[in-house]
């Protein structure tokens, strides 16, 4: 596996020899002083260039970075609508295990790029016209205190969607139930746990993308409770996971409400929980283990 120094030498060496590339930036976990360091960290590279299209029209230039296992160019894919405006990205996984996510940014919007992320580090500036950046910080990604309305909406969405899960399980439509449990209810639960962490750490930490650092900040009891909300694929265990999720959401939401001086709708909680328990009793696939 090529070392970090070797990758940076390759990236900067290519940039130095191509006049179209005017600056090179680095973003992501490699610039984050609080991110764990390991061999799976991507190299999030930005080339600020005078002509983006000239790179896209002749893609052979990327061969310089090494033999690839697989590559994705999201802005060229029919399945995903372009989300970077006029920018273009090459996501590359190499046979030696290194990964480079390289984005082309037009020189016309370089000032926007430099200011949009406090984790930006400039590795090369050929024109010496960039303002000096402050040391990188992940402050923009720290947990944010929610408004009372946002907190209330999170609670309402969680309890409302729980009824869809019960309906799907009663109908023996496990994929429908799993979709609502994992892709709508779970983000609400993770958001509530995020706010709990924020309260406990004075809103000075990040839980990472998809909550990947949550284990670091939750108590062992809370962490095990969170893991218990994942089902094994059977109807009975999905019922169990649903009620486990209700318990964890409830205790966390009450903690957050008390910590922020907000109101938690216990009436909504009680009524929906009773409804779910009733539906589970009617379901031949239900477990009788409730939270």
Short mmCIF file of N, CA, C and O in Angstrom, two decimals, residues 127-253:
data_model
loop_
_atom_site.label_atom_id
_atom_site.label_comp_id
_atom_site.label_asym_id
_atom_site.label_seq_id
_atom_site.Cartn_x
_atom_site.Cartn_y
_atom_site.Cartn_z
N UNK A 127 -0.92 30.72 -8.15
CA UNK A 127 -1.08 32.14 -8.42
C UNK A 127 -0.91 33.01 -7.19
O UNK A 127 -0.94 34.25 -7.29
N UNK A 128 -0.73 32.36 -6.04
CA UNK A 128 -0.52 33.10 -4.77
C UNK A 128 -1.55 34.20 -4.54
O UNK A 128 -1.22 35.30 -4.12
N UNK A 129 -2.80 33.91 -4.86
CA UNK A 129 -3.84 34.92 -4.70
C UNK A 129 -4.93 34.51 -3.72
O UNK A 129 -6.02 35.08 -3.70
N UNK A 130 -4.63 33.51 -2.88
CA UNK A 130 -5.62 33.02 -1.93
C UNK A 130 -5.38 33.63 -0.56
O UNK A 130 -4.23 33.72 -0.10
N UNK A 131 -6.46 34.03 0.07
CA UNK A 131 -6.34 34.54 1.43
C UNK A 131 -5.94 33.39 2.35
O UNK A 131 -6.31 32.24 2.14
N UNK A 132 -5.18 33.71 3.38
CA UNK A 132 -4.72 32.68 4.32
C UNK A 132 -5.91 32.13 5.09
O UNK A 132 -6.74 32.88 5.61
N UNK A 133 -6.00 30.80 5.15
CA UNK A 133 -7.10 30.15 5.86
C UNK A 133 -6.73 29.90 7.31
O UNK A 133 -5.56 29.70 7.65
N UNK A 134 -7.75 29.89 8.16
CA UNK A 134 -7.54 29.54 9.56
C UNK A 134 -7.24 28.05 9.67
O UNK A 134 -7.55 27.28 8.76
N UNK A 135 -6.64 27.61 10.77
CA UNK A 135 -6.39 26.17 10.94
C UNK A 135 -7.69 25.39 10.80
O UNK A 135 -8.76 25.86 11.23
N UNK A 136 -7.65 24.21 10.19
CA UNK A 136 -8.88 23.43 9.96
C UNK A 136 -9.58 23.06 11.27
O UNK A 136 -8.93 22.75 12.27
N UNK A 137 -10.91 23.10 11.25
CA UNK A 137 -11.71 22.72 12.41
C UNK A 137 -13.00 22.06 11.93
O UNK A 137 -13.51 22.40 10.85
N UNK A 138 -13.52 21.14 12.72
CA UNK A 138 -14.78 20.48 12.39
C UNK A 138 -15.97 21.15 13.05
O UNK A 138 -17.04 20.57 13.19
N UNK A 139 -15.80 22.41 13.44
CA UNK A 139 -16.84 23.13 14.17
C UNK A 139 -18.16 23.16 13.42
O UNK A 139 -19.24 23.11 14.03
N UNK A 140 -18.12 23.25 12.10
CA UNK A 140 -19.35 23.29 11.31
C UNK A 140 -20.15 22.00 11.44
O UNK A 140 -21.35 21.98 11.11
N UNK A 141 -19.51 20.93 11.88
CA UNK A 141 -20.17 19.63 11.97
C UNK A 141 -20.58 19.28 13.40
O UNK A 141 -21.08 18.18 13.65
N UNK A 142 -20.34 20.19 14.33
CA UNK A 142 -20.73 19.92 15.71
C UNK A 142 -22.25 19.83 15.83
O UNK A 142 -22.99 20.42 15.03
N UNK A 143 -22.69 19.09 16.84
CA UNK A 143 -24.12 18.98 17.11
C UNK A 143 -24.70 20.37 17.35
O UNK A 143 -24.11 21.19 18.07
N UNK A 144 -25.84 20.64 16.72
CA UNK A 144 -26.50 21.94 16.88
C UNK A 144 -27.71 21.81 17.81
O UNK A 144 -28.43 20.81 17.76
N UNK A 145 -27.91 22.80 18.65
CA UNK A 145 -29.08 22.83 19.53
C UNK A 145 -30.34 23.00 18.68
O UNK A 145 -30.44 23.92 17.87
N UNK A 146 -31.34 22.14 18.86
CA UNK A 146 -32.56 22.26 18.06
C UNK A 146 -33.50 23.31 18.65
O UNK A 146 -33.48 23.59 19.85
N UNK A 147 -34.33 23.87 17.80
CA UNK A 147 -35.39 24.74 18.29
C UNK A 147 -36.48 23.87 18.90
O UNK A 147 -36.54 22.65 18.66
N UNK A 148 -37.38 24.47 19.66
CA UNK A 148 -38.50 23.73 20.25
C UNK A 148 -39.36 23.12 19.15
O UNK A 148 -39.85 21.99 19.28
N UNK A 149 -39.53 23.86 18.05
CA UNK A 149 -40.35 23.37 16.94
C UNK A 149 -39.70 22.18 16.26
O UNK A 149 -40.38 21.19 15.92
N UNK A 150 -38.41 22.24 16.08
CA UNK A 150 -37.69 21.15 15.43
C UNK A 150 -37.73 19.90 16.30
O UNK A 150 -37.93 18.79 15.80
N UNK A 151 -37.56 20.08 17.60
CA UNK A 151 -37.65 18.96 18.53
C UNK A 151 -39.03 18.33 18.48
O UNK A 151 -39.17 17.09 18.40
N UNK A 152 -40.07 19.15 18.49
CA UNK A 152 -41.44 18.64 18.45
C UNK A 152 -41.71 17.90 17.15
O UNK A 152 -42.36 16.84 17.14
N UNK A 153 -41.22 18.42 16.04
CA UNK A 153 -41.41 17.77 14.74
C UNK A 153 -40.74 16.40 14.70
O UNK A 153 -41.27 15.44 14.13
N UNK A 154 -39.56 16.31 15.30
CA UNK A 154 -38.83 15.04 15.34
C UNK A 154 -39.64 14.00 16.10
O UNK A 154 -39.79 12.85 15.66
N UNK A 155 -40.19 14.39 17.23
CA UNK A 155 -41.00 13.48 18.03
C UNK A 155 -42.25 13.05 17.27
O UNK A 155 -42.60 11.86 17.22
N UNK A 156 -42.92 14.00 16.67
CA UNK A 156 -44.15 13.70 15.94
C UNK A 156 -43.89 12.76 14.77
O UNK A 156 -44.65 11.81 14.53
N UNK A 157 -42.81 13.01 14.03
CA UNK A 157 -42.47 12.14 12.89
C UNK A 157 -42.18 10.72 13.36
O UNK A 157 -42.63 9.74 12.74
N UNK A 158 -41.45 10.59 14.45
CA UNK A 158 -41.11 9.26 14.98
C UNK A 158 -42.37 8.49 15.33
O UNK A 158 -42.56 7.35 14.89
N UNK A 159 -43.24 9.09 16.12
CA UNK A 159 -44.43 8.37 16.57
C UNK A 159 -45.42 8.15 15.44
O UNK A 159 -46.07 7.09 15.37
N UNK A 160 -45.54 9.09 14.53
CA UNK A 160 -46.45 8.93 13.40
C UNK A 160 -46.03 7.76 12.52
O UNK A 160 -46.85 6.90 12.16
N UNK A 161 -44.75 7.70 12.19
CA UNK A 161 -44.27 6.65 11.27
C UNK A 161 -44.27 5.27 11.93
O UNK A 161 -44.36 4.24 11.25
N UNK A 162 -44.20 5.22 13.25
CA UNK A 162 -44.24 3.92 13.94
C UNK A 162 -45.51 3.16 13.61
O UNK A 162 -45.53 1.92 13.57
N UNK A 163 -46.60 3.88 13.32
CA UNK A 163 -47.86 3.20 12.99
C UNK A 163 -47.78 2.52 11.62
O UNK A 163 -48.45 1.53 11.38
N UNK A 164 -46.96 3.04 10.73
CA UNK A 164 -46.75 2.41 9.43
C UNK A 164 -46.01 1.08 9.60
O UNK A 164 -46.28 0.11 8.89
N UNK A 165 -45.06 1.07 10.52
CA UNK A 165 -44.31 -0.16 10.78
C UNK A 165 -45.26 -1.25 11.27
O UNK A 165 -45.23 -2.40 10.79
N UNK A 166 -46.12 -0.90 12.22
CA UNK A 166 -47.07 -1.87 12.76
C UNK A 166 -48.01 -2.37 11.67
O UNK A 166 -48.31 -3.57 11.59
N UNK A 167 -48.47 -1.46 10.84
CA UNK A 167 -49.37 -1.85 9.75
C UNK A 167 -48.68 -2.83 8.81
O UNK A 167 -49.28 -3.84 8.39
N UNK A 168 -47.44 -2.52 8.47
CA UNK A 168 -46.70 -3.41 7.57
C UNK A 168 -46.47 -4.79 8.18
O UNK A 168 -46.59 -5.81 7.49
N UNK A 169 -46.17 -4.83 9.47
CA UNK A 169 -45.95 -6.12 10.13
C UNK A 169 -47.24 -6.91 10.22
O UNK A 169 -47.26 -8.13 10.01
N UNK A 170 -48.34 -6.25 10.53
CA UNK A 170 -49.63 -6.94 10.60
C UNK A 170 -50.02 -7.52 9.24
O UNK A 170 -50.58 -8.62 9.15
N UNK A 171 -49.70 -6.81 8.18
CA UNK A 171 -50.03 -7.27 6.83
C UNK A 171 -49.04 -8.29 6.30
O UNK A 171 -49.17 -8.77 5.18
N UNK A 172 -48.00 -8.59 7.07
CA UNK A 172 -46.90 -9.47 6.62
C UNK A 172 -46.18 -8.87 5.43
O UNK A 172 -45.77 -9.58 4.49
N UNK A 173 -46.02 -7.54 5.45
CA UNK A 173 -45.26 -6.82 4.43
C UNK A 173 -43.96 -6.32 5.07
O UNK A 173 -43.80 -5.14 5.40
N UNK A 174 -43.02 -7.25 5.24
CA UNK A 174 -41.84 -6.95 6.05
C UNK A 174 -40.94 -5.90 5.41
O UNK A 174 -40.32 -5.10 6.12
N UNK A 175 -40.88 -5.85 4.09
CA UNK A 175 -40.03 -4.85 3.45
C UNK A 175 -40.59 -3.44 3.65
O UNK A 175 -39.85 -2.48 3.87
N UNK A 176 -41.89 -3.32 3.59
CA UNK A 176 -42.56 -2.04 3.86
C UNK A 176 -42.29 -1.61 5.30
O UNK A 176 -41.95 -0.45 5.56
N UNK A 177 -42.45 -2.56 6.22
CA UNK A 177 -42.22 -2.24 7.63
C UNK A 177 -40.76 -1.86 7.88
O UNK A 177 -40.47 -0.90 8.60
N UNK A 178 -39.84 -2.62 7.30
CA UNK A 178 -38.41 -2.36 7.51
C UNK A 178 -38.01 -1.01 6.95
O UNK A 178 -37.17 -0.31 7.53
N UNK A 179 -38.58 -0.62 5.81
CA UNK A 179 -38.27 0.67 5.21
C UNK A 179 -38.63 1.81 6.16
O UNK A 179 -37.85 2.74 6.36
N UNK A 180 -39.79 1.74 6.76
CA UNK A 180 -40.22 2.80 7.67
C UNK A 180 -39.45 2.77 8.99
O UNK A 180 -39.13 3.82 9.55
N UNK A 181 -39.15 1.57 9.46
CA UNK A 181 -38.41 1.45 10.72
C UNK A 181 -36.98 1.98 10.58
O UNK A 181 -36.52 2.78 11.41
N UNK A 182 -36.30 1.57 9.52
CA UNK A 182 -34.88 1.86 9.40
C UNK A 182 -34.56 3.17 8.69
O UNK A 182 -33.54 3.79 8.97
N UNK A 183 -35.42 3.58 7.77
CA UNK A 183 -35.08 4.75 6.97
C UNK A 183 -35.86 6.01 7.33
O UNK A 183 -35.56 7.09 6.80
N UNK A 184 -36.85 5.89 8.21
CA UNK A 184 -37.57 7.09 8.65
C UNK A 184 -37.54 7.21 10.18
O UNK A 184 -37.14 8.23 10.72
N UNK A 185 -37.92 6.16 10.88
CA UNK A 185 -37.89 6.21 12.34
C UNK A 185 -36.46 6.30 12.88
O UNK A 185 -36.18 7.08 13.79
N UNK A 186 -35.58 5.50 12.33
CA UNK A 186 -34.21 5.46 12.87
C UNK A 186 -33.49 6.81 12.76
O UNK A 186 -32.82 7.23 13.72
N UNK A 187 -33.59 7.53 11.63
CA UNK A 187 -32.96 8.86 11.61
C UNK A 187 -33.49 9.80 12.69
O UNK A 187 -32.74 10.63 13.21
N UNK A 188 -34.77 9.67 13.05
CA UNK A 188 -35.32 10.49 14.12
C UNK A 188 -34.71 10.09 15.46
O UNK A 188 -34.38 10.94 16.30
N UNK A 189 -34.53 8.78 15.67
CA UNK A 189 -33.90 8.30 16.89
C UNK A 189 -32.45 8.77 16.98
O UNK A 189 -32.00 9.26 18.02
N UNK A 190 -31.72 8.67 15.88
CA UNK A 190 -30.33 9.10 15.88
C UNK A 190 -30.21 10.61 16.09
O UNK A 190 -29.28 11.09 16.75
N UNK A 191 -31.16 11.35 15.55
CA UNK A 191 -31.16 12.80 15.75
C UNK A 191 -31.37 13.11 17.24
O UNK A 191 -30.70 13.99 17.80
N UNK A 192 -32.27 12.38 17.89
CA UNK A 192 -32.52 12.60 19.31
C UNK A 192 -31.29 12.24 20.15
O UNK A 192 -30.93 12.96 21.09
N UNK A 193 -30.63 11.14 19.80
CA UNK A 193 -29.40 10.76 20.50
C UNK A 193 -28.30 11.80 20.26
O UNK A 193 -27.50 12.09 21.16
N UNK A 194 -28.27 12.35 19.07
CA UNK A 194 -27.30 13.40 18.76
C UNK A 194 -27.51 14.61 19.67
O UNK A 194 -26.55 15.17 20.20
N UNK A 195 -28.76 15.00 19.86
CA UNK A 195 -29.04 16.14 20.74
C UNK A 195 -28.67 15.83 22.18
O UNK A 195 -28.20 16.71 22.91
N UNK A 196 -28.87 14.60 22.60
CA UNK A 196 -28.46 14.20 23.95
C UNK A 196 -26.97 14.38 24.13
O UNK A 196 -26.49 14.94 25.13
N UNK A 197 -26.20 13.92 23.14
CA UNK A 197 -24.75 14.09 23.16
C UNK A 197 -24.39 15.57 23.18
O UNK A 197 -23.48 16.01 23.89
N UNK A 198 -25.12 16.37 22.39
CA UNK A 198 -24.86 17.80 22.36
C UNK A 198 -25.04 18.45 23.72
O UNK A 198 -24.20 19.25 24.15
N UNK A 199 -26.09 18.09 24.41
CA UNK A 199 -26.34 18.63 25.74
C UNK A 199 -25.22 18.24 26.70
O UNK A 199 -24.71 19.07 27.46
N UNK A 200 -24.82 16.98 26.64
CA UNK A 200 -23.82 16.47 27.58
C UNK A 200 -22.42 17.01 27.29
O UNK A 200 -21.56 17.00 28.18
N UNK A 201 -22.18 17.48 26.06
CA UNK A 201 -20.85 17.95 25.68
C UNK A 201 -20.86 19.40 25.22
O UNK A 201 -19.96 19.83 24.48
N UNK A 202 -21.86 20.15 25.66
CA UNK A 202 -21.94 21.59 25.39
C UNK A 202 -21.85 21.93 23.90
O UNK A 202 -21.24 22.93 23.51
N UNK A 203 -22.39 21.06 23.06
CA UNK A 203 -22.43 21.29 21.62
C UNK A 203 -21.06 21.58 21.04
O UNK A 203 -20.87 22.50 20.23
N UNK A 204 -20.09 20.80 21.45
CA UNK A 204 -18.71 21.03 21.00
C UNK A 204 -18.10 19.78 20.35
O UNK A 204 -16.88 19.68 20.23
N UNK A 205 -18.96 18.83 19.94
CA UNK A 205 -18.46 17.61 19.32
C UNK A 205 -19.32 17.26 18.11
O UNK A 205 -20.43 17.74 17.95
N UNK A 206 -18.77 16.40 17.26
CA UNK A 206 -19.48 15.87 16.11
C UNK A 206 -19.66 14.37 16.29
O UNK A 206 -18.73 13.69 16.74
N UNK A 207 -20.84 13.87 15.92
CA UNK A 207 -21.05 12.42 16.00
C UNK A 207 -20.72 11.75 14.67
O UNK A 207 -20.85 10.54 14.54
N UNK A 208 -20.28 12.52 13.69
CA UNK A 208 -19.84 11.95 12.42
C UNK A 208 -20.99 11.60 11.49
O UNK A 208 -22.16 11.56 11.88
N UNK A 209 -20.63 11.33 10.26
CA UNK A 209 -21.60 10.97 9.23
C UNK A 209 -22.31 9.68 9.62
O UNK A 209 -21.68 8.69 10.01
N UNK A 210 -23.64 9.69 9.54
CA UNK A 210 -24.48 8.55 9.92
C UNK A 210 -24.28 8.14 11.38
O UNK A 210 -24.50 7.00 11.75
N UNK A 211 -23.81 9.08 12.21
CA UNK A 211 -23.64 8.79 13.63
C UNK A 211 -22.52 7.82 13.93
O UNK A 211 -22.53 7.14 14.95
N UNK A 212 -21.48 7.80 13.08
CA UNK A 212 -20.45 6.78 13.22
C UNK A 212 -19.62 6.91 14.49
O UNK A 212 -18.96 5.95 14.91
N UNK A 213 -19.65 8.09 15.14
CA UNK A 213 -18.89 8.27 16.38
C UNK A 213 -19.79 8.17 17.62
O UNK A 213 -19.32 8.43 18.74
N UNK A 214 -21.05 7.81 17.44
CA UNK A 214 -21.98 7.79 18.58
C UNK A 214 -21.50 6.89 19.71
O UNK A 214 -21.65 7.22 20.89
N UNK A 215 -20.94 5.75 19.37
CA UNK A 215 -20.51 4.81 20.41
C UNK A 215 -19.54 5.48 21.38
O UNK A 215 -19.52 5.16 22.57
N UNK A 216 -18.74 6.39 20.87
CA UNK A 216 -17.75 7.08 21.69
C UNK A 216 -18.40 7.94 22.77
O UNK A 216 -17.82 8.13 23.86
N UNK A 217 -19.61 8.42 22.50
CA UNK A 217 -20.24 9.38 23.41
C UNK A 217 -21.40 8.81 24.23
O UNK A 217 -21.81 9.43 25.21
N UNK A 218 -21.94 7.66 23.83
CA UNK A 218 -23.05 7.08 24.57
C UNK A 218 -22.55 6.20 25.71
O UNK A 218 -21.45 5.63 25.63
N UNK A 219 -23.37 6.08 26.75
CA UNK A 219 -23.04 5.12 27.80
C UNK A 219 -23.14 3.72 27.23
O UNK A 219 -23.80 3.49 26.20
N UNK A 220 -22.51 2.75 27.87
CA UNK A 220 -22.56 1.37 27.40
C UNK A 220 -24.01 0.89 27.37
O UNK A 220 -24.42 0.17 26.44
N UNK A 221 -24.80 1.30 28.36
CA UNK A 221 -26.21 0.90 28.39
C UNK A 221 -26.97 1.45 27.20
O UNK A 221 -27.70 0.73 26.52
N UNK A 222 -26.79 2.74 26.92
CA UNK A 222 -27.46 3.35 25.77
C UNK A 222 -27.01 2.73 24.46
O UNK A 222 -27.81 2.55 23.53
N UNK A 223 -25.72 2.44 24.37
CA UNK A 223 -25.20 1.86 23.14
C UNK A 223 -25.82 0.48 22.88
O UNK A 223 -26.23 0.17 21.76
N UNK A 224 -25.92 -0.33 23.91
CA UNK A 224 -26.53 -1.65 23.76
C UNK A 224 -28.02 -1.53 23.43
O UNK A 224 -28.57 -2.32 22.66
N UNK A 225 -28.67 -0.51 24.01
CA UNK A 225 -30.08 -0.28 23.69
C UNK A 225 -30.24 0.10 22.22
O UNK A 225 -31.18 -0.34 21.55
N UNK A 226 -29.31 0.90 21.72
CA UNK A 226 -29.37 1.28 20.30
C UNK A 226 -29.18 0.05 19.41
O UNK A 226 -29.91 -0.15 18.44
N UNK A 227 -28.20 -0.78 19.74
CA UNK A 227 -27.96 -1.98 18.94
C UNK A 227 -29.16 -2.92 18.96
O UNK A 227 -29.44 -3.62 17.98
N UNK A 228 -29.90 -2.91 20.06
CA UNK A 228 -31.06 -3.80 20.17
C UNK A 228 -32.21 -3.38 19.26
O UNK A 228 -33.17 -4.13 19.08
N UNK A 229 -32.12 -2.17 18.67
CA UNK A 229 -33.19 -1.71 17.78
C UNK A 229 -33.02 -2.25 16.36
O UNK A 229 -33.85 -1.93 15.49
N UNK A 230 -31.98 -3.02 16.13
CA UNK A 230 -31.78 -3.64 14.81
C UNK A 230 -32.34 -5.06 14.83
O UNK A 230 -31.99 -5.86 15.69
N UNK A 231 -33.20 -5.35 13.87
CA UNK A 231 -33.87 -6.66 13.82
C UNK A 231 -33.06 -7.67 13.02
O UNK A 231 -32.21 -7.31 12.20
N UNK A 232 -33.33 -8.95 13.25
CA UNK A 232 -32.59 -10.01 12.57
C UNK A 232 -33.23 -10.44 11.25
O UNK A 232 -32.73 -11.33 10.57
N UNK A 233 -34.35 -9.84 10.88
CA UNK A 233 -34.98 -10.17 9.60
C UNK A 233 -36.28 -10.94 9.73
O UNK A 233 -37.00 -11.12 8.74
N UNK A 234 -36.62 -11.38 10.93
CA UNK A 234 -37.87 -12.10 11.13
C UNK A 234 -38.96 -11.13 11.59
O UNK A 234 -38.68 -10.06 12.13
N UNK A 235 -40.22 -11.53 11.40
CA UNK A 235 -41.33 -10.68 11.84
C UNK A 235 -41.31 -10.49 13.34
O UNK A 235 -41.47 -9.38 13.86
N UNK A 236 -41.12 -11.56 14.08
CA UNK A 236 -41.13 -11.46 15.53
C UNK A 236 -40.03 -10.53 16.03
O UNK A 236 -40.23 -9.72 16.94
N UNK A 237 -38.86 -10.63 15.43
CA UNK A 237 -37.77 -9.78 15.92
C UNK A 237 -37.94 -8.34 15.47
O UNK A 237 -37.46 -7.43 16.14
N UNK A 238 -38.65 -8.13 14.38
CA UNK A 238 -38.90 -6.74 13.99
C UNK A 238 -39.90 -6.10 14.94
O UNK A 238 -39.78 -4.90 15.26
N UNK A 239 -40.88 -6.85 15.40
CA UNK A 239 -41.76 -6.32 16.44
C UNK A 239 -40.94 -5.97 17.69
O UNK A 239 -41.12 -4.90 18.28
N UNK A 240 -40.05 -6.88 18.06
CA UNK A 240 -39.22 -6.63 19.25
C UNK A 240 -38.37 -5.38 19.06
O UNK A 240 -38.28 -4.53 19.95
N UNK A 241 -37.76 -5.25 17.87
CA UNK A 241 -36.91 -4.09 17.59
C UNK A 241 -37.72 -2.80 17.61
O UNK A 241 -37.23 -1.76 18.08
N UNK A 242 -38.94 -2.85 17.11
CA UNK A 242 -39.80 -1.67 17.11
C UNK A 242 -40.03 -1.17 18.54
O UNK A 242 -39.86 0.01 18.83
N UNK A 243 -40.40 -2.09 19.44
CA UNK A 243 -40.68 -1.68 20.81
C UNK A 243 -39.40 -1.27 21.55
O UNK A 243 -39.43 -0.38 22.41
N UNK A 244 -38.28 -1.89 21.19
CA UNK A 244 -37.00 -1.45 21.77
C UNK A 244 -36.68 -0.03 21.34
O UNK A 244 -36.16 0.79 22.12
N UNK A 245 -37.00 0.30 20.09
CA UNK A 245 -36.76 1.65 19.59
C UNK A 245 -37.66 2.65 20.31
O UNK A 245 -37.23 3.77 20.61
N UNK A 246 -38.89 2.26 20.58
CA UNK A 246 -39.80 3.16 21.29
C UNK A 246 -39.25 3.52 22.67
O UNK A 246 -39.30 4.69 23.09
N UNK A 247 -38.74 2.52 23.36
CA UNK A 247 -38.21 2.75 24.71
C UNK A 247 -37.03 3.71 24.68
O UNK A 247 -36.96 4.67 25.46
N UNK A 248 -36.08 3.47 23.77
CA UNK A 248 -34.89 4.31 23.70
C UNK A 248 -35.24 5.73 23.27
O UNK A 248 -34.71 6.70 23.81
N UNK A 249 -36.15 5.84 22.31
CA UNK A 249 -36.55 7.18 21.87
C UNK A 249 -37.20 7.94 23.01
O UNK A 249 -36.92 9.11 23.25
N UNK A 250 -38.10 7.26 23.71
CA UNK A 250 -38.84 7.91 24.81
C UNK A 250 -37.88 8.45 25.88
O UNK A 250 -37.97 9.61 26.27
N UNK A 251 -37.00 7.59 26.37
CA UNK A 251 -36.11 8.01 27.45
C UNK A 251 -35.16 9.12 27.00
O UNK A 251 -34.87 10.05 27.75
N UNK A 252 -34.72 9.04 25.74
CA UNK A 252 -33.81 10.06 25.22
C UNK A 252 -34.54 11.38 25.00
O UNK A 252 -34.02 12.46 25.32
N UNK A 253 -35.75 11.31 24.45
CA UNK A 253 -36.51 12.52 24.19
C UNK A 253 -36.87 13.24 25.50
O UNK A 253 -36.85 14.48 25.56
#
